[in-house]
Amino acid sequence: ETGVTQTPRHLVMGMTNKKSLKCEQHLGHNAMYWYKQSAKKPLELMFVYNFKEQTENNSVPSRFSPECPNSSHLFLHLHTLQPEDSALYLCASSQEGTSGSYEQYFGPGTRLTVT
Amino acid sequence: AQSVTQPDIHITVSEGASLELRCNYSYGATPYLFWYVQSPGQGLQLLLKYFSGDTLVQGIKGFEAEFKRSQSSFNLRKPSVHWSDAAEYFCAVVGTGGFKTIFGAGTRLFVKA
C-alpha cells in the first residue's frame, strides 16, 4: 500500500451505533488530520495530530473521538451520531517542521451516512 | 487571522478554452500556497505549490499558478481545458507554525463539449 488509505470507503450507521474509521499513512509523515466535507460547505478541519499528540480540536462534538496510537495510524471513533453528521470524512497526512514540505496527502475518504 | 477566498463557487468553460481560477489570501508573512484538485468521491490531490522564488509555478496536468504579493493572489491557470479537468479546485495556505492548512471553499469546474 502506498500513500494514505482509509477504511471503510462507505459506512451506513444508525444513530445508536458505534463504529470506527481507520486511516493509515505509508509516507513517514509526522502529522495527521481528520476533515469533514459536507455538501455545499467548506472543508472542515476536525483534529490535528503532531507526532501522535493531538494539537488541535476544532470544537468537534464529543460523539467524535479520535485516536492516534502511532504516527502511521489514525482512528475516528463514532457514537450516537446525528443525521447532520452524514458527510465525507477525509484523512490526510503531511510532513511539518523545518524539514517539511507542508503539502497534505489525502486518503480517498469514508462516505458516512447516518440513518 | 489567515484566510483564503475563492470568489467563484463554480465556473463553466468549453473544452479547449483557457481557464483561470481565482484565489486571494490573507496572511501576514510570505505564505506557503497550494492548489489541490478533488474529483467526485475522491480525496484531494496536490496540483502545485509555492514557497518562494519564481512567482510562476508549474504543476501537474498542465496547470500553473502565479503568486502576486501586491494583490494577495495565487490564481490557477490552464491554457486549454480538457473534459477530464472537471472537478473541484481548492486553494490553500499553510498557517503560522505549520500543522494547519487553511482551505478555501472551493471552485467547482464544469467543462462543456
mmCIF file of C-alpha atoms in Angstrom:
data_model
loop_
_atom_site.group_PDB
_atom_site.id
_atom_site.type_symbol
_atom_site.label_atom_id
_atom_site.label_comp_id
_atom_site.label_asym_id
_atom_site.label_seq_id
_atom_site.Cartn_x
_atom_site.Cartn_y
_atom_site.Cartn_z
ATOM 1 C CA GLU A 1 0.000 0.000 0.000
ATOM 2 C CA THR A 2 1.214 3.479 -0.753
ATOM 3 C CA GLY A 3 0.051 6.926 0.235
ATOM 4 C CA VAL A 4 -2.878 7.307 2.596
ATOM 5 C CA THR A 5 -5.522 4.625 2.908
ATOM 6 C CA GLN A 6 -8.891 4.808 4.590
ATOM 7 C CA THR A 7 -11.350 2.096 5.568
ATOM 8 C CA PRO A 8 -14.176 1.605 5.161
ATOM 9 C CA ARG A 9 -14.933 3.569 1.999
ATOM 10 C CA HIS A 10 -18.635 3.616 2.753
ATOM 11 C CA LEU A 11 -20.452 3.316 6.063
ATOM 12 C CA VAL A 12 -24.121 3.421 6.948
ATOM 13 C CA MET A 13 -24.917 3.523 10.626
ATOM 14 C CA GLY A 14 -27.858 4.147 12.879
ATOM 15 C CA MET A 15 -27.873 6.884 15.426
ATOM 16 C CA THR A 16 -27.297 4.449 18.284
ATOM 17 C CA ASN A 17 -24.418 2.535 16.692
ATOM 18 C CA LYS A 18 -20.743 2.727 17.466
ATOM 19 C CA LYS A 19 -18.274 2.494 14.617
ATOM 20 C CA SER A 20 -14.713 3.490 13.828
ATOM 21 C CA LEU A 21 -12.996 4.941 10.788
ATOM 22 C CA LYS A 22 -9.408 3.954 10.132
ATOM 23 C CA CYS A 23 -6.655 5.831 8.382
ATOM 24 C CA GLU A 24 -3.124 4.689 7.654
ATOM 25 C CA GLN A 25 -0.296 6.635 6.060
ATOM 26 C CA HIS A 26 2.713 4.932 4.481
ATOM 27 C CA LEU A 27 4.676 8.133 3.894
ATOM 28 C CA GLY A 28 6.586 8.552 7.143
ATOM 29 C CA HIS A 29 4.870 11.847 7.871
ATOM 30 C CA ASN A 30 4.751 13.439 11.313
ATOM 31 C CA ALA A 31 1.266 14.953 11.189
ATOM 32 C CA MET A 32 -2.176 13.505 10.532
ATOM 33 C CA TYR A 33 -5.574 15.150 10.188
ATOM 34 C CA TRP A 34 -9.291 14.439 10.101
ATOM 35 C CA TYR A 35 -11.504 16.623 7.924
ATOM 36 C CA LYS A 36 -15.247 16.656 7.417
ATOM 37 C CA GLN A 37 -16.599 17.540 4.000
ATOM 38 C CA SER A 38 -20.325 18.167 3.716
ATOM 39 C CA ALA A 39 -22.225 19.121 0.602
ATOM 40 C CA LYS A 40 -22.128 22.840 -0.127
ATOM 41 C CA LYS A 41 -19.848 23.547 2.870
ATOM 42 C CA PRO A 42 -16.131 24.285 3.077
ATOM 43 C CA LEU A 43 -13.730 21.611 4.184
ATOM 44 C CA GLU A 44 -13.818 21.497 7.993
ATOM 45 C CA LEU A 45 -10.692 20.609 9.930
ATOM 46 C CA MET A 46 -11.672 18.416 12.883
ATOM 47 C CA PHE A 47 -8.479 17.172 14.533
ATOM 48 C CA VAL A 48 -4.729 17.533 14.108
ATOM 49 C CA TYR A 49 -2.142 15.123 15.446
ATOM 50 C CA ASN A 50 1.520 16.020 15.605
ATOM 51 C CA PHE A 51 3.831 13.109 16.434
ATOM 52 C CA LYS A 52 0.820 11.259 17.925
ATOM 53 C CA GLU A 53 -0.142 14.187 20.153
ATOM 54 C CA GLN A 54 -3.399 15.943 19.498
ATOM 55 C CA THR A 55 -2.646 19.600 18.849
ATOM 56 C CA GLU A 56 -5.990 20.817 17.638
ATOM 57 C CA ASN A 57 -9.636 20.060 18.219
ATOM 58 C CA ASN A 58 -11.833 22.454 16.358
ATOM 59 C CA SER A 59 -14.813 22.401 18.710
ATOM 60 C CA VAL A 60 -15.817 18.972 17.499
ATOM 61 C CA PRO A 61 -18.712 17.327 19.382
ATOM 62 C CA SER A 62 -17.707 14.616 21.821
ATOM 63 C CA ARG A 63 -19.561 11.998 19.780
ATOM 64 C CA PHE A 64 -16.433 12.073 17.589
ATOM 65 C CA SER A 65 -13.404 10.663 19.385
ATOM 66 C CA PRO A 66 -10.011 10.497 17.665
ATOM 67 C CA GLU A 67 -7.215 8.110 18.486
ATOM 68 C CA CYS A 68 -3.644 8.126 17.221
ATOM 69 C CA PRO A 69 -1.783 5.070 18.556
ATOM 70 C CA ASN A 70 1.334 5.770 16.450
ATOM 71 C CA SER A 71 2.465 8.181 13.779
ATOM 72 C CA SER A 72 1.125 5.978 10.973
ATOM 73 C CA HIS A 73 -2.395 5.241 12.182
ATOM 74 C CA LEU A 74 -5.338 7.446 12.969
ATOM 75 C CA PHE A 75 -8.820 6.424 14.032
ATOM 76 C CA LEU A 76 -12.073 8.291 14.390
ATOM 77 C CA HIS A 77 -14.464 6.608 16.803
ATOM 78 C CA LEU A 78 -18.110 7.424 16.254
ATOM 79 C CA HIS A 79 -21.032 7.015 18.653
ATOM 80 C CA THR A 80 -24.589 8.322 18.904
ATOM 81 C CA LEU A 81 -24.224 10.334 15.720
ATOM 82 C CA GLN A 82 -26.824 12.638 14.272
ATOM 83 C CA PRO A 83 -28.128 12.719 10.682
ATOM 84 C CA GLU A 84 -26.279 16.016 10.118
ATOM 85 C CA ASP A 85 -23.023 14.119 10.674
ATOM 86 C CA SER A 86 -23.507 12.416 7.314
ATOM 87 C CA ALA A 87 -20.571 13.546 5.190
ATOM 88 C CA LEU A 88 -17.336 12.528 3.542
ATOM 89 C CA TYR A 89 -14.624 12.116 6.185
ATOM 90 C CA LEU A 90 -11.147 12.681 4.861
ATOM 91 C CA CYS A 91 -7.878 11.756 6.461
ATOM 92 C CA ALA A 92 -4.642 13.456 5.478
ATOM 93 C CA SER A 93 -1.010 13.456 6.459
ATOM 94 C CA SER A 94 1.883 15.841 5.961
ATOM 95 C CA GLN A 95 5.459 16.454 6.948
ATOM 96 C CA GLU A 96 5.672 19.598 9.045
ATOM 97 C CA GLY A 97 8.526 21.484 10.621
ATOM 98 C CA THR A 98 11.880 22.645 9.308
ATOM 99 C CA SER A 99 12.291 19.595 7.101
ATOM 100 C CA GLY A 100 8.702 19.568 5.992
ATOM 101 C CA SER A 101 7.017 20.200 2.688
ATOM 102 C CA TYR A 102 3.651 21.031 4.316
ATOM 103 C CA GLU A 103 1.712 19.571 1.413
ATOM 104 C CA GLN A 104 -1.119 17.372 2.517
ATOM 105 C CA TYR A 105 -1.681 13.879 1.194
ATOM 106 C CA PHE A 106 -5.286 12.792 1.361
ATOM 107 C CA GLY A 107 -6.934 9.439 1.545
ATOM 108 C CA PRO A 108 -9.967 8.694 -0.622
ATOM 109 C CA GLY A 109 -12.357 9.325 2.267
ATOM 110 C CA THR A 110 -15.128 7.453 4.020
ATOM 111 C CA ARG A 111 -18.645 8.306 2.906
ATOM 112 C CA LEU A 112 -20.694 8.179 6.106
ATOM 113 C CA THR A 113 -24.474 8.076 6.156
ATOM 114 C CA VAL A 114 -26.287 8.302 9.478
ATOM 115 C CA THR A 115 -29.843 6.996 9.426
ATOM 116 C CA ALA B 1 -6.007 35.560 11.075
ATOM 117 C CA GLN B 2 -5.142 33.692 7.933
ATOM 118 C CA SER B 3 -7.882 33.145 5.392
ATOM 119 C CA VAL B 4 -8.369 32.044 1.804
ATOM 120 C CA THR B 5 -11.089 33.323 -0.513
ATOM 121 C CA GLN B 6 -12.166 31.706 -3.738
ATOM 122 C CA PRO B 7 -14.727 34.119 -5.122
ATOM 123 C CA ASP B 8 -16.182 31.767 -7.728
ATOM 124 C CA ILE B 9 -18.339 28.927 -6.432
ATOM 125 C CA HIS B 10 -18.500 27.359 -9.875
ATOM 126 C CA ILE B 11 -17.197 28.052 -13.354
ATOM 127 C CA THR B 12 -18.138 26.571 -16.715
ATOM 128 C CA VAL B 13 -15.711 26.580 -19.630
ATOM 129 C CA SER B 14 -15.735 24.964 -23.025
ATOM 130 C CA GLU B 15 -13.308 22.179 -23.746
ATOM 131 C CA GLY B 16 -10.175 23.638 -25.291
ATOM 132 C CA ALA B 17 -10.740 27.071 -23.788
ATOM 133 C CA SER B 18 -8.410 28.669 -21.279
ATOM 134 C CA LEU B 19 -9.105 28.654 -17.570
ATOM 135 C CA GLU B 20 -8.326 30.919 -14.652
ATOM 136 C CA LEU B 21 -9.491 30.175 -11.104
ATOM 137 C CA ARG B 22 -9.098 32.967 -8.619
ATOM 138 C CA CYS B 23 -7.683 32.770 -5.123
ATOM 139 C CA ASN B 24 -6.983 35.542 -2.626
ATOM 140 C CA TYR B 25 -5.345 35.004 0.716
ATOM 141 C CA SER B 26 -4.810 36.909 3.901
ATOM 142 C CA TYR B 27 -1.524 36.240 5.654
ATOM 143 C CA GLY B 28 0.968 38.425 7.479
ATOM 144 C CA ALA B 29 4.189 36.931 6.161
ATOM 145 C CA THR B 30 5.303 35.214 2.986
ATOM 146 C CA PRO B 31 2.798 32.403 2.629
ATOM 147 C CA TYR B 32 3.119 28.835 1.551
ATOM 148 C CA LEU B 33 0.376 28.457 -1.055
ATOM 149 C CA PHE B 34 -1.176 25.407 -2.640
ATOM 150 C CA TRP B 35 -3.748 24.327 -5.167
ATOM 151 C CA TYR B 36 -5.487 20.986 -4.757
ATOM 152 C CA VAL B 37 -7.970 19.195 -7.001
ATOM 153 C CA GLN B 38 -10.737 16.825 -5.947
ATOM 154 C CA SER B 39 -12.549 14.511 -8.330
ATOM 155 C CA PRO B 40 -16.004 13.297 -7.275
ATOM 156 C CA GLY B 41 -15.886 10.814 -4.416
ATOM 157 C CA GLN B 42 -12.131 11.150 -4.011
ATOM 158 C CA GLY B 43 -9.683 12.840 -1.703
ATOM 159 C CA LEU B 44 -7.766 15.981 -2.616
ATOM 160 C CA GLN B 45 -4.632 15.813 -4.744
ATOM 161 C CA LEU B 46 -1.904 18.429 -4.855
ATOM 162 C CA LEU B 47 -1.646 20.275 -8.183
ATOM 163 C CA LEU B 48 1.144 22.702 -7.330
ATOM 164 C CA LYS B 49 2.662 24.761 -4.562
ATOM 165 C CA TYR B 50 4.541 27.993 -3.990
ATOM 166 C CA PHE B 51 7.046 28.540 -1.218
ATOM 167 C CA SER B 52 9.483 31.116 -2.591
ATOM 168 C CA GLY B 53 11.438 32.041 -5.692
ATOM 169 C CA ASP B 54 9.899 32.227 -9.154
ATOM 170 C CA THR B 55 6.380 33.533 -8.769
ATOM 171 C CA LEU B 56 5.093 31.431 -11.670
ATOM 172 C CA VAL B 57 4.929 27.807 -10.651
ATOM 173 C CA GLN B 58 4.191 24.816 -12.787
ATOM 174 C CA GLY B 59 2.174 21.864 -11.612
ATOM 175 C CA ILE B 60 0.821 18.583 -12.787
ATOM 176 C CA LYS B 61 -1.722 18.117 -15.582
ATOM 177 C CA GLY B 62 -0.602 21.289 -17.364
ATOM 178 C CA PHE B 63 -1.661 23.692 -14.611
ATOM 179 C CA GLU B 64 0.277 26.738 -13.486
ATOM 180 C CA ALA B 65 -0.277 29.431 -10.896
ATOM 181 C CA GLU B 66 1.135 32.882 -10.356
ATOM 182 C CA PHE B 67 1.839 34.417 -6.960
ATOM 183 C CA LYS B 68 1.213 38.154 -6.839
ATOM 184 C CA ARG B 69 2.139 39.594 -3.484
ATOM 185 C CA SER B 70 0.765 43.059 -4.289
ATOM 186 C CA GLN B 71 -2.658 41.576 -4.969
ATOM 187 C CA SER B 72 -2.502 38.802 -2.335
ATOM 188 C CA SER B 73 -3.481 36.430 -5.090
ATOM 189 C CA PHE B 74 -2.489 32.992 -6.302
ATOM 190 C CA ASN B 75 -4.599 32.322 -9.384
ATOM 191 C CA LEU B 76 -4.591 28.962 -11.129
ATOM 192 C CA ARG B 77 -4.453 28.801 -14.917
ATOM 193 C CA LYS B 78 -4.536 26.298 -17.709
ATOM 194 C CA PRO B 79 -4.249 27.276 -21.389
ATOM 195 C CA SER B 80 -6.531 24.534 -22.745
ATOM 196 C CA VAL B 81 -9.046 22.686 -20.606
ATOM 197 C CA HIS B 82 -9.829 19.020 -21.112
ATOM 198 C CA TRP B 83 -13.098 17.325 -20.139
ATOM 199 C CA SER B 84 -11.182 15.351 -17.515
ATOM 200 C CA ASP B 85 -10.363 18.601 -15.685
ATOM 201 C CA ALA B 86 -13.939 18.806 -14.436
ATOM 202 C CA ALA B 87 -13.545 18.679 -10.661
ATOM 203 C CA GLU B 88 -13.457 20.868 -7.592
ATOM 204 C CA TYR B 89 -10.386 23.009 -7.008
ATOM 205 C CA PHE B 90 -9.193 24.231 -3.644
ATOM 206 C CA CYS B 91 -6.700 26.959 -2.883
ATOM 207 C CA ALA B 92 -4.915 26.660 0.461
ATOM 208 C CA VAL B 93 -2.359 28.407 2.661
ATOM 209 C CA VAL B 94 -0.290 26.964 5.472
ATOM 210 C CA GLY B 95 -0.986 28.769 8.707
ATOM 211 C CA THR B 96 1.509 30.162 11.170
ATOM 212 C CA GLY B 97 3.794 27.484 12.582
ATOM 213 C CA GLY B 98 2.554 24.860 10.210
ATOM 214 C CA PHE B 99 0.359 21.934 11.239
ATOM 215 C CA LYS B 100 -2.707 23.693 9.928
ATOM 216 C CA THR B 101 -3.581 24.200 6.281
ATOM 217 C CA ILE B 102 -6.384 26.659 5.644
ATOM 218 C CA PHE B 103 -8.527 25.803 2.640
ATOM 219 C CA GLY B 104 -10.734 27.989 0.547
ATOM 220 C CA ALA B 105 -14.336 26.995 -0.045
ATOM 221 C CA GLY B 106 -13.504 25.549 -3.449
ATOM 222 C CA THR B 107 -14.462 26.265 -7.043
ATOM 223 C CA ARG B 108 -16.296 23.616 -8.998
ATOM 224 C CA LEU B 109 -15.255 23.476 -12.642
ATOM 225 C CA PHE B 110 -17.669 22.259 -15.284
ATOM 226 C CA VAL B 111 -16.379 21.562 -18.794
ATOM 227 C CA LYS B 112 -18.785 21.616 -21.693
ATOM 228 C CA ALA B 113 -18.154 19.913 -25.022
#
